Amino acid sequence: MPTRTAHTLWTGTLERGQGVVEVDSDSPDYVTVAGRLADDADGMAGPEEFLAASHSSCYAIHLAWMITQAGGTPTTLGVRVDITLGSDPEGGLRVVRSAITLRGGAEGLTDERFRELAEGARSDCVISKALGGRVEITLDVETGSVTV
């Protein structure tokens, strides 16, 4: 089944920071069946790509908030989310996985503390909560580099 991807690059503090969200399709204004089902969507978007964009941006914002609450200052946070479709046992399709890849760090926090906060944000951001227990949410964290 296809996987759709989006990236958020968050820079700055929670209060003054901002994120840039990018999706992999060339035409995110158009939703097509190919954008949903084809392994090669030929540049067209599917709804799952927008879910990936929502999850990556929500995760970045929530992690920035958690870092601030812990007394740190977020450096650049690169968040990639890959949404994977699969078969629903009750028929049709469903989202089966949201794989979060995080690259970045925080000033004023150890790498270990940053990883703890990253793990907490995995289940605590609003979109993670909306996905509930039916979707596997994974996390891969690497401190330092922001390429995702």
Short mmCIF file of C-alpha atoms in Angstrom, two decimals:
data_model
loop_
_atom_site.label_atom_id
_atom_site.label_comp_id
_atom_site.label_asym_id
_atom_site.label_seq_id
_atom_site.Cartn_x
_atom_site.Cartn_y
_atom_site.Cartn_z
CA MET A 1 0.00 0.00 0.00
CA PRO A 2 1.19 3.53 -0.65
CA THR A 3 2.85 5.85 1.83
CA ARG A 4 2.41 9.62 1.69
CA THR A 5 4.86 12.08 3.22
CA ALA A 6 4.99 15.63 4.53
CA HIS A 7 7.71 17.66 6.23
CA THR A 8 7.62 20.49 8.76
CA LEU A 9 10.67 22.60 9.51
CA TRP A 10 10.12 24.50 12.76
CA THR A 11 12.53 27.25 13.80
CA GLY A 12 12.56 29.43 16.89
CA THR A 13 10.83 29.44 20.20
CA LEU A 14 7.23 28.48 20.78
CA GLU A 15 6.06 32.09 21.03
CA ARG A 16 8.13 33.51 18.18
CA GLY A 17 8.80 30.45 16.09
CA GLN A 18 7.16 29.26 12.94
CA GLY A 19 7.02 26.22 10.74
CA VAL A 20 7.09 25.63 7.03
CA VAL A 21 5.10 22.61 5.84
CA GLU A 22 5.78 20.84 2.55
CA VAL A 23 4.07 17.87 0.98
CA ASP A 24 5.70 15.56 -1.55
CA SER A 25 3.15 15.99 -4.34
CA ASP A 26 3.61 18.65 -6.99
CA SER A 27 -0.09 19.57 -6.90
CA PRO A 28 -1.34 19.67 -3.31
CA ASP A 29 -4.37 21.68 -4.43
CA TYR A 30 -5.74 18.63 -6.30
CA VAL A 31 -6.86 15.41 -4.70
CA THR A 32 -7.06 12.37 -6.96
CA VAL A 33 -7.64 8.64 -6.68
CA ALA A 34 -4.07 8.14 -7.93
CA GLY A 35 -2.91 10.48 -5.17
CA ARG A 36 -4.45 8.07 -2.72
CA LEU A 37 -3.85 4.63 -4.19
CA ALA A 38 -1.00 4.61 -6.70
CA ASP A 39 2.52 3.79 -5.56
CA ASP A 40 3.63 6.59 -7.88
CA ALA A 41 0.96 9.27 -7.58
CA ASP A 42 2.45 11.23 -10.49
CA GLY A 43 2.58 14.42 -8.44
CA MET A 44 -1.04 14.36 -7.32
CA ALA A 45 -2.11 14.53 -3.68
CA GLY A 46 -4.34 12.27 -1.65
CA PRO A 47 -6.02 12.99 1.68
CA GLU A 48 -3.35 11.01 3.52
CA GLU A 49 -0.72 13.51 2.41
CA PHE A 50 -2.70 16.26 4.13
CA LEU A 51 -2.93 14.08 7.24
CA ALA A 52 0.87 13.73 7.13
CA ALA A 53 1.17 17.54 6.89
CA SER A 54 -1.22 17.98 9.83
CA HIS A 55 0.60 15.42 11.95
CA SER A 56 4.08 16.80 11.20
CA SER A 57 3.11 20.39 11.97
CA CYS A 58 1.10 19.45 15.08
CA TYR A 59 3.99 17.36 16.40
CA ALA A 60 6.52 20.16 15.78
CA ILE A 61 4.39 22.74 17.59
CA HIS A 62 3.63 20.44 20.51
CA LEU A 63 7.28 19.46 20.91
CA ALA A 64 8.31 23.13 20.84
CA TRP A 65 5.79 23.76 23.61
CA MET A 66 7.09 20.82 25.67
CA ILE A 67 10.70 21.97 25.25
CA THR A 68 9.74 25.47 26.40
CA GLN A 69 7.85 24.08 29.41
CA ALA A 70 10.95 22.05 30.34
CA GLY A 71 13.10 25.20 30.35
CA GLY A 72 14.79 24.67 27.01
CA THR A 73 14.82 26.56 23.75
CA PRO A 74 14.04 24.62 20.59
CA THR A 75 16.61 24.82 17.85
CA THR A 76 15.47 23.86 14.38
CA LEU A 77 13.13 20.85 14.46
CA GLY A 78 12.83 18.87 11.25
CA VAL A 79 9.79 16.61 11.34
CA ARG A 80 8.87 14.13 8.62
CA VAL A 81 5.69 12.07 8.79
CA ASP A 82 4.99 9.10 6.55
CA ILE A 83 1.35 8.01 6.51
CA THR A 84 0.77 4.43 5.34
CA LEU A 85 -2.54 3.02 4.11
CA GLY A 86 -3.53 -0.57 4.63
CA SER A 87 -6.52 -2.84 4.51
CA ASP A 88 -9.22 -2.42 7.11
CA PRO A 89 -10.39 -5.78 8.51
CA GLU A 90 -13.93 -4.40 8.35
CA GLY A 91 -13.52 -3.63 4.64
CA GLY A 92 -11.92 -0.92 2.56
CA LEU A 93 -8.81 1.01 3.57
CA ARG A 94 -7.57 2.73 6.67
CA VAL A 95 -4.46 4.53 7.89
CA VAL A 96 -2.34 1.89 9.62
CA ARG A 97 0.83 3.83 10.47
CA SER A 98 2.08 7.34 11.03
CA ALA A 99 5.88 7.22 11.18
CA ILE A 100 7.45 10.35 12.67
CA THR A 101 11.10 11.12 11.95
CA LEU A 102 12.57 13.93 14.05
CA ARG A 103 15.91 15.65 13.57
CA GLY A 104 16.90 18.56 15.80
CA GLY A 105 17.54 19.51 19.36
CA ALA A 106 17.08 22.04 22.12
CA GLU A 107 19.42 24.43 23.89
CA GLY A 108 19.41 24.05 27.64
CA LEU A 109 18.42 20.36 27.59
CA THR A 110 20.46 17.19 27.41
CA ASP A 111 20.01 14.93 24.41
CA GLU A 112 18.41 12.39 26.75
CA ARG A 113 15.83 14.91 27.98
CA PHE A 114 15.15 16.03 24.41
CA ARG A 115 14.46 12.40 23.45
CA GLU A 116 12.11 11.99 26.44
CA LEU A 117 10.15 15.06 25.40
CA ALA A 118 10.08 13.89 21.78
CA GLU A 119 8.60 10.58 22.90
CA GLY A 120 5.99 12.37 25.01
CA ALA A 121 4.97 14.55 22.06
CA ARG A 122 4.50 11.39 19.97
CA SER A 123 1.37 10.48 21.91
CA ASP A 124 0.34 13.90 23.24
CA CYS A 125 -0.03 16.11 20.17
CA VAL A 126 -3.62 16.71 19.09
CA ILE A 127 -3.36 14.77 15.81
CA SER A 128 -1.78 11.78 17.59
CA LYS A 129 -4.70 11.81 19.99
CA ALA A 130 -7.15 12.03 17.08
CA LEU A 131 -5.55 8.98 15.46
CA GLY A 132 -6.28 7.10 18.66
CA GLY A 133 -5.29 3.50 19.24
CA ARG A 134 -6.12 2.26 15.73
CA VAL A 135 -3.01 3.77 14.12
CA GLU A 136 0.53 2.75 14.99
CA ILE A 137 2.55 5.91 15.66
CA THR A 138 6.31 5.35 15.54
CA LEU A 139 9.15 7.75 16.28
CA ASP A 140 12.76 7.92 15.12
CA VAL A 141 14.82 10.66 16.82
CA GLU A 142 18.27 11.93 15.96
CA THR A 143 19.72 14.98 17.65
CA GLY A 144 21.73 17.53 15.73
CA SER A 145 20.99 17.22 12.01
CA VAL A 146 17.73 18.68 10.68
CA THR A 147 17.62 16.92 7.32
CA VAL A 148 14.48 14.78 7.11
#
